[in-house]
XYZ file of C-alpha atoms in Angstrom:
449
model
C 113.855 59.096 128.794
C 115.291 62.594 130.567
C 113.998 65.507 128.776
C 116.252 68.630 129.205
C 114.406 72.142 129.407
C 113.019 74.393 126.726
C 113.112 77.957 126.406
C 84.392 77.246 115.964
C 81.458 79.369 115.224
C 80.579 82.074 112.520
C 76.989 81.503 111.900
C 74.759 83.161 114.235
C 77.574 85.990 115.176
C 75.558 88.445 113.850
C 72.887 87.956 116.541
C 75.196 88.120 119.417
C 75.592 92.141 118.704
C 72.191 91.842 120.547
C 73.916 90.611 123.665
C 74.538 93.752 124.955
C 70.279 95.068 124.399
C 69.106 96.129 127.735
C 72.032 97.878 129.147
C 70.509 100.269 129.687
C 68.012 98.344 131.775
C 70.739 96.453 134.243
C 69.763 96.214 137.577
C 66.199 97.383 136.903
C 63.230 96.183 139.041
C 62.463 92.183 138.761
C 58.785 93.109 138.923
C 59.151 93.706 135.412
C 57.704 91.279 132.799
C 57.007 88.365 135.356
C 60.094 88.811 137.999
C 59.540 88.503 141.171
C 61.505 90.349 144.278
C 61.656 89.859 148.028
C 60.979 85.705 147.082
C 61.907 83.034 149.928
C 62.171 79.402 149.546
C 58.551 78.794 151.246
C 57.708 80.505 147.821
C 58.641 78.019 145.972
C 56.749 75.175 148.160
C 54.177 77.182 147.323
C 54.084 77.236 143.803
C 54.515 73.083 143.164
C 51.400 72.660 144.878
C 49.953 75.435 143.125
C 51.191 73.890 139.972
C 51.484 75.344 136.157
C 53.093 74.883 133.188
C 57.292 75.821 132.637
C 59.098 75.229 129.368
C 62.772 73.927 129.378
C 65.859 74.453 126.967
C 68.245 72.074 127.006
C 70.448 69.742 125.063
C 70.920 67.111 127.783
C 69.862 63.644 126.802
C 68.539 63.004 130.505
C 65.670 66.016 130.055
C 62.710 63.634 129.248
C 63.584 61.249 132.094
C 64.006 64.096 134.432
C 61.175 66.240 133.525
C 58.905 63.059 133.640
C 60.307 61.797 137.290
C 59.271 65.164 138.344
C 56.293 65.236 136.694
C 55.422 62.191 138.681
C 56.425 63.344 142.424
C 54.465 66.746 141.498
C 51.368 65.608 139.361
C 50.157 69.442 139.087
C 53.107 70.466 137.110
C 53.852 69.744 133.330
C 57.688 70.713 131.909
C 57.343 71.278 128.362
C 61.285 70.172 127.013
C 62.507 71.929 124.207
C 66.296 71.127 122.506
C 67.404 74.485 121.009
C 70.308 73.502 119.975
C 73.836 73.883 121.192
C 76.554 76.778 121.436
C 75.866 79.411 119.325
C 72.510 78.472 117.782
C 70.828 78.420 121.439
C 72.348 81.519 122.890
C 71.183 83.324 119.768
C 67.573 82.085 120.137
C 67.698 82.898 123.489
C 68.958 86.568 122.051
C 66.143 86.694 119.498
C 63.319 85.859 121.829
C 64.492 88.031 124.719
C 64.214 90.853 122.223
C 61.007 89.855 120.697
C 59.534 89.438 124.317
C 58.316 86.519 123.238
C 58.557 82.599 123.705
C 60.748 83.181 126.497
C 61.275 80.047 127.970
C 61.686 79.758 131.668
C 64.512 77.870 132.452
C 67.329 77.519 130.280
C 71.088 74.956 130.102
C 73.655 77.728 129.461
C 77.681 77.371 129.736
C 79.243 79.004 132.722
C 80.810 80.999 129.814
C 78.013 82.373 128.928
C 76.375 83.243 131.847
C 77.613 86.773 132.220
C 76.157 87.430 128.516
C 72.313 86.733 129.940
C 73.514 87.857 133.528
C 75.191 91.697 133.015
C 71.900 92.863 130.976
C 69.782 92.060 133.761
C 68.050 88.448 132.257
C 68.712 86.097 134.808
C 66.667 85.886 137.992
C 68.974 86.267 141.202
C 68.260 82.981 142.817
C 69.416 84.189 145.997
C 66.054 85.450 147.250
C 65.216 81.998 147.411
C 67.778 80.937 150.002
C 69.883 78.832 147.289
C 72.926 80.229 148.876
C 73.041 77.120 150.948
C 73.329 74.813 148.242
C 76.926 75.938 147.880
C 78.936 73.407 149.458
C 77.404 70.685 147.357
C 79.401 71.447 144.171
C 82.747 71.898 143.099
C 84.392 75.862 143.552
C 84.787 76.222 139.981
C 81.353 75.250 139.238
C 79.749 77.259 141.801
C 81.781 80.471 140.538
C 80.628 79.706 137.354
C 77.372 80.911 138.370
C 77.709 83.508 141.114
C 78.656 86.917 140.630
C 79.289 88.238 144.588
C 76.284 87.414 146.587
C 74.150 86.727 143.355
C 73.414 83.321 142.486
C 72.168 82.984 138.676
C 72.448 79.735 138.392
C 72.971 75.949 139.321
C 76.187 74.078 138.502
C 74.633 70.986 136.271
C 77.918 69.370 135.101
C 81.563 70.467 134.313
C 84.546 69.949 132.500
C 87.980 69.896 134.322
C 90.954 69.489 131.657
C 93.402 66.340 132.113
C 95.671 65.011 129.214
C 94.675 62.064 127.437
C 97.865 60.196 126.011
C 98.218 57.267 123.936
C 100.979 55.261 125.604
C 101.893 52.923 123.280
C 103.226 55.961 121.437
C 105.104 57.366 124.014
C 106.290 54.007 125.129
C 107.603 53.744 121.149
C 109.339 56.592 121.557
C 111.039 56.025 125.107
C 108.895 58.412 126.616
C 107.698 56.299 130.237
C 106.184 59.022 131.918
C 103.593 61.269 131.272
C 104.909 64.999 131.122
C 104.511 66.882 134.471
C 104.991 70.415 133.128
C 104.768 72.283 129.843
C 108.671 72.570 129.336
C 108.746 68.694 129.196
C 105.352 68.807 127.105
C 107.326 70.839 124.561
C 110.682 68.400 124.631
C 108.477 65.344 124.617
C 106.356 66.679 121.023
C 110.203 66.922 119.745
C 110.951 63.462 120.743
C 107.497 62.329 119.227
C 107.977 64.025 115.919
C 111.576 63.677 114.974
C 110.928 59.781 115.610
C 108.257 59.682 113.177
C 107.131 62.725 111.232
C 103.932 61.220 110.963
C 103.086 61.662 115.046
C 101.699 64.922 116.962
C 102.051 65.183 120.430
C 98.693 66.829 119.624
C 96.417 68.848 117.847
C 94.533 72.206 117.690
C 92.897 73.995 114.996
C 92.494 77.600 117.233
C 88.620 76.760 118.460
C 87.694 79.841 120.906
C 86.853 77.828 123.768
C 89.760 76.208 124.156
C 91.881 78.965 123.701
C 90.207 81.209 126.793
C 90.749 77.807 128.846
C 94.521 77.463 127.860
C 94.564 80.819 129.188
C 92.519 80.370 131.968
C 95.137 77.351 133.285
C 98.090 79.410 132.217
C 97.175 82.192 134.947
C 96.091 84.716 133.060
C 93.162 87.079 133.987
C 92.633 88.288 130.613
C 89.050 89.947 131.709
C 87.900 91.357 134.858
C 84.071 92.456 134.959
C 82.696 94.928 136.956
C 79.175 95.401 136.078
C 79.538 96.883 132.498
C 82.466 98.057 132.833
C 85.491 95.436 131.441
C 89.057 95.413 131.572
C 90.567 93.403 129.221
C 94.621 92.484 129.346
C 95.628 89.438 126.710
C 99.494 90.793 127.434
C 99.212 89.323 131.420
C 102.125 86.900 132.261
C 99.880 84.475 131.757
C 98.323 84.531 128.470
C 102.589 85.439 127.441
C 103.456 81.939 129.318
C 100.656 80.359 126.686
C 101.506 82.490 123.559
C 105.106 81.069 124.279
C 104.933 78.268 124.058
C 102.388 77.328 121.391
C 105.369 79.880 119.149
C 107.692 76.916 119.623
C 104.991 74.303 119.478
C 103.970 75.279 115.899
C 106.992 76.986 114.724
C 108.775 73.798 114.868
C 105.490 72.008 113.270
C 104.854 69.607 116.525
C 101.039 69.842 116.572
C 98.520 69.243 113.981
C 95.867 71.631 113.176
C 93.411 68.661 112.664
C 89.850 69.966 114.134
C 89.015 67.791 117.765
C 86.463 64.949 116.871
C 86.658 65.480 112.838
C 86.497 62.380 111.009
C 90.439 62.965 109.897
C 91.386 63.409 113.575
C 88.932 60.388 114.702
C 91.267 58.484 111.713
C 95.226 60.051 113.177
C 93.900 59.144 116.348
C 92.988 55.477 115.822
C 95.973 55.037 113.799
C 98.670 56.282 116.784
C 99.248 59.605 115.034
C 97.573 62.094 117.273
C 99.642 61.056 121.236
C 97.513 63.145 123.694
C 94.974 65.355 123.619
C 93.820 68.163 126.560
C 90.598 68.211 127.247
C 87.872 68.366 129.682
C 86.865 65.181 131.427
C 83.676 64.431 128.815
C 86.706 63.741 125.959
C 86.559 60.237 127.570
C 83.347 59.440 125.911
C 84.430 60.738 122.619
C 87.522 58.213 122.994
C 85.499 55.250 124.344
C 82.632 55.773 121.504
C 84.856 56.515 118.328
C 88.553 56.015 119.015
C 88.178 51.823 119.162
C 91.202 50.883 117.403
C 93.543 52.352 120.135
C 91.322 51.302 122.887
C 93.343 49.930 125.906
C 96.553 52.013 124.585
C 94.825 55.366 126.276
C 95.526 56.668 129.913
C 94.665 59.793 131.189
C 96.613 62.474 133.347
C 96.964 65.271 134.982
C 97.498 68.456 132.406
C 100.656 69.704 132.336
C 101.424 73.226 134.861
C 103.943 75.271 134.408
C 106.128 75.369 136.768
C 104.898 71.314 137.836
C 102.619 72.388 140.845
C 99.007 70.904 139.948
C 97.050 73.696 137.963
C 94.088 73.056 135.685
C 91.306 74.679 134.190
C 87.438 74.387 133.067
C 86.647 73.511 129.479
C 83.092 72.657 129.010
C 80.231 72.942 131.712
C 76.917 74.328 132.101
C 73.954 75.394 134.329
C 70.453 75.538 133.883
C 68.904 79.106 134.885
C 65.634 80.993 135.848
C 64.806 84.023 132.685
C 64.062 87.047 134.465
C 60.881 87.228 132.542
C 59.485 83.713 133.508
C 55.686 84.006 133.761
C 56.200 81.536 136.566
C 59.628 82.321 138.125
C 58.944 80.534 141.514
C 58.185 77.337 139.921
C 60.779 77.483 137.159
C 63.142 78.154 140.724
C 61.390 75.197 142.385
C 62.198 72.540 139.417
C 65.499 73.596 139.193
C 66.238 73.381 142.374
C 65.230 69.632 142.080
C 66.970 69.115 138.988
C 70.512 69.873 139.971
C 70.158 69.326 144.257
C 67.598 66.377 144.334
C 69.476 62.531 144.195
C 66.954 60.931 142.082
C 67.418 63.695 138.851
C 71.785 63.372 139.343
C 71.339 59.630 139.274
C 69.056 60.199 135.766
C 72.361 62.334 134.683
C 74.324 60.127 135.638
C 72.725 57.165 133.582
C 72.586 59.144 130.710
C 76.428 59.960 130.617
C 76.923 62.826 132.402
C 79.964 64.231 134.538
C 78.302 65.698 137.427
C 79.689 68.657 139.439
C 78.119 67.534 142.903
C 81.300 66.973 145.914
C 79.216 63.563 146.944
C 79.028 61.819 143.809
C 82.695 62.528 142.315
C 84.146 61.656 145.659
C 82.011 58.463 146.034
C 84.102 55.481 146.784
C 81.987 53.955 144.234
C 82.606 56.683 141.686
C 86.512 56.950 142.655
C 87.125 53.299 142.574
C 85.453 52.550 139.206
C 88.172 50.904 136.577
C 88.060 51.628 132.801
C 88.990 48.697 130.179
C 89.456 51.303 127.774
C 91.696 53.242 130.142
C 93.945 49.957 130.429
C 92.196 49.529 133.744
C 93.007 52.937 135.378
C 90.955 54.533 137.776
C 90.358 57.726 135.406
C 87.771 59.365 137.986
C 90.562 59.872 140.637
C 92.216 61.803 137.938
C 89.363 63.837 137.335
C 88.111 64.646 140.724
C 92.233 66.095 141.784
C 91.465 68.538 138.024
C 88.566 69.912 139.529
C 90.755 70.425 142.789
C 92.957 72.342 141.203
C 91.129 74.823 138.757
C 92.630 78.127 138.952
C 90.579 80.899 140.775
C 89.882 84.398 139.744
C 88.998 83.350 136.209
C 86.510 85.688 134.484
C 84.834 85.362 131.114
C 83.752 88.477 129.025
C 79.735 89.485 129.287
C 79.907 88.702 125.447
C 82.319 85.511 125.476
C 80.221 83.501 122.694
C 81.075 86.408 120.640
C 84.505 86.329 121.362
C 85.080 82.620 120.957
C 83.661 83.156 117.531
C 85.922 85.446 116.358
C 88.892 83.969 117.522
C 90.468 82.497 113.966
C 90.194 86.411 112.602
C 92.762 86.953 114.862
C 94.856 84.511 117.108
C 94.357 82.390 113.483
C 96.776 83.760 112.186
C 99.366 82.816 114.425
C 98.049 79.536 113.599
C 98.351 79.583 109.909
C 101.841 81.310 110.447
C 101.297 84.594 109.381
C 102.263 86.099 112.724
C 103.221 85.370 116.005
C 100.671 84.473 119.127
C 101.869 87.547 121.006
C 101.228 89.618 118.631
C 98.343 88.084 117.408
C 96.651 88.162 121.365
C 97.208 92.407 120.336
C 94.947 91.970 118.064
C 92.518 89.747 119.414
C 92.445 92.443 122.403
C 91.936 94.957 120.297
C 88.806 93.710 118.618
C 87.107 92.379 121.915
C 87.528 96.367 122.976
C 86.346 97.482 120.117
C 83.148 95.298 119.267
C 82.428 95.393 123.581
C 82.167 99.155 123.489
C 79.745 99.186 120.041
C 77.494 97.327 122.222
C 77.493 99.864 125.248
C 79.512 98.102 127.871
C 82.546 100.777 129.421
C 86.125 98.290 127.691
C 89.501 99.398 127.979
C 92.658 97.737 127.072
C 96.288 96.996 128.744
């Protein structure tokens, strides 16, 4: 069929006002409290035959295997794994013991989105002084971004999350839509063929959750925040973040997508029964589908999101790192595991196994990898489709020093467009005006466009 043109968290949030202690510190000496300066990779050689003990946060389910495969190839060196938690509940431990000085752990999982929160008060070892600069051609730009600030590395890229659309399409087949929707203006037509068919069906759904909000702007073209130290600029009235707010007006305005909550048991029930047609999402949605969408399995296929003006764009939504605390007691062996765990072949093959979407060039362009044929996909070579998002992630995106905070707050503002109380313009206003305000109660230098 042608289409013609048309025009989560609150608990914990109180924490997160500590994101901004040790301002006043930034850039300080890395001597302090266990840092280490002037280190080189030979340091790091060094310290795994020294050996010692390093504790671990992270949520991944690979952590045991990994931590006891290294265990193995370096005897003198025990990882203590610890799960914190996820989100909000391990960024505000992380908060809590950073102030306390205490139970620090050495190397932590974080979201690229949160990196500048741990990175702009000074927190994060600069892994740079131990030659990782040369592991940058081994993962995907977006990744590697997500944990560099200039020549600073804080970080390794662990996995990522680049958007596609999934799309049920039996339903679109139903309602003579053949082909998958190349840009948002034939998104928007194909929701209205969708919905005045049967009332029941949503091209999709979204109940306002922070994270994917920044990442519809992200893809959009907006570049809502631009960090500079301490200093922040924040403009939610860009062309881009106005090309989003635009269109999700008419999208909800004319009722077209259901505020069901992603991965809810109701929207695990409209999704099973046809009534949800596509979701955007990061690549890891496939697992969600393949584990608790079974009814519909075999009707799914998964595409590129749609861009704008139909030139591939995507962005991020998901994705994380592990990093080295500043105030490690043992920074240049917490460096040397992770420098295993994200670079060495046998710990990505233990991610791997365990589910993972690694952000390593040589495994997502593996023939094997590429070539690989889901049965829940209707056969289709999904990988391909992920590997060309990751291509095409927008550059230049930056996320605020305080962006769990942010995402948080998102339904006392932009909500309201989505309960119909206002419109997402004007409700982006608002949300701008409350990420100045809260970012300069916690010391950083915010202004608004």
């Amino acid at each position: 069929m042608k289409r013609t043109k048309v025009v989560r968290f609150v608990a914990g949030v109180a924490a997160i006002a500590m994101a901004a202690a040790g301002l006043a510190g930034c850039g300080g000496s890395s001597n302090s409290a266990g840092g280490s300066t002037g280190g080189k990779e030979g340091d790091l050689d060094a310290a795994l035959q020294k050996g010692g003990t390093i504790t671990y946060w992270t949520w991944t389910d690979s952590a045991k295997a990994q931590a006891a495969a290294f265990e193995k190839k370096y005897p003198k060196v025990h990882i203590k794994v610890v799960n914190p938690g996820t989100g909000m509940t391990v960024y505000t431990k992380l908060q809590n013991v950073l102030k306390a000085s205490s139970g620090i752990p050495d190397i932590s999982q974080i979201e690229y989105q949160a990196i500048p929160q741990f990175s702009v008060p000074g927190n994060l070892l600069d892994l740079s002084q131990y030659g990782f600069a040369k592991y940058k051609n081994q993962f995907v730009k977006s990744a590697w971004e997500g944990v560099t600030s200039g020549s600073s590395i804080y970080g390794l890229p662990q996995d990522t999350g680049p958007m596609v659309m999934f799309y049920n399409k039996q339903v679109f087949d139903a309602a003579g839509i053949t082909n998958p929707p190349k840009t948002w203006d034939e998104y928007m037509q194909d929701a209205k063929i969708l919905h005045e068919k049967d009332s029941s069906v949503y091209i999709t759904n979204d109940s306002g959750q922070g994270n994917f909000i920044t990442s519809m702007l992200w893809q959009a073209g907006s570049h809502a925040y631009k960090v500079n130290g301490t200093n922040v600029e924040i403009n939610l009235n860009d062309p881009g973040a106005m090309r989003w707010a635009k269109n999700w007006d008419y999208l909800f305005k004319n009722h077209y997508i259901s505020s069901l909550t992603n991965q809810g048991t109701e929207w695990y029930q409209a999704a099973n029964k046809g009534k949800i047609a596509s979701v955007v999402s990061g690549s890891w949605m496939a697992g969600a589908f393949k584990s608790s969408v079974k009814e519909t399995a075999g009707q799914w296929r998964v595409a590129p999101m749609p861009s704008y003006d139909g030139k591939p764009a995507s962005a991020n939504y998901g994705g994380s790192s592990e990093v080295v605390l500043k105030k490690s007691a043992n920074p240049a062996l917490a460096a040397a595991f992770l420098r295993w765990l994200n670079t060495s072949q046998e710990s990505i093959d233990l991610f791997k196994q365990s589910g993972g979407y690694v952000s390593t060039k040589k495994e997502l362009s593996s023939q094997e990898f590429l070539s690989e044929k889901s049965d829940y996909f209707g056969g289709q070579q999904i990988n391909k489709v992920f590997l060309e998002s990751g291509k095409n992630v927008v550059s230049g995106w930056q996320f605020l020093p305080y962006q769990a905070y942010a995402n948080s707050i998102t339904m006392d503002t932009v909500g309201k467009a989505y309960q119909g109380q206002t419109t997402f313009e004007k409700a982006l206003k608002e949300y701008q005006k409350a990420l100045v305000t809260y970012g300069n109660q916690q010391g950083y230098k915010v202004t608004g466009k």
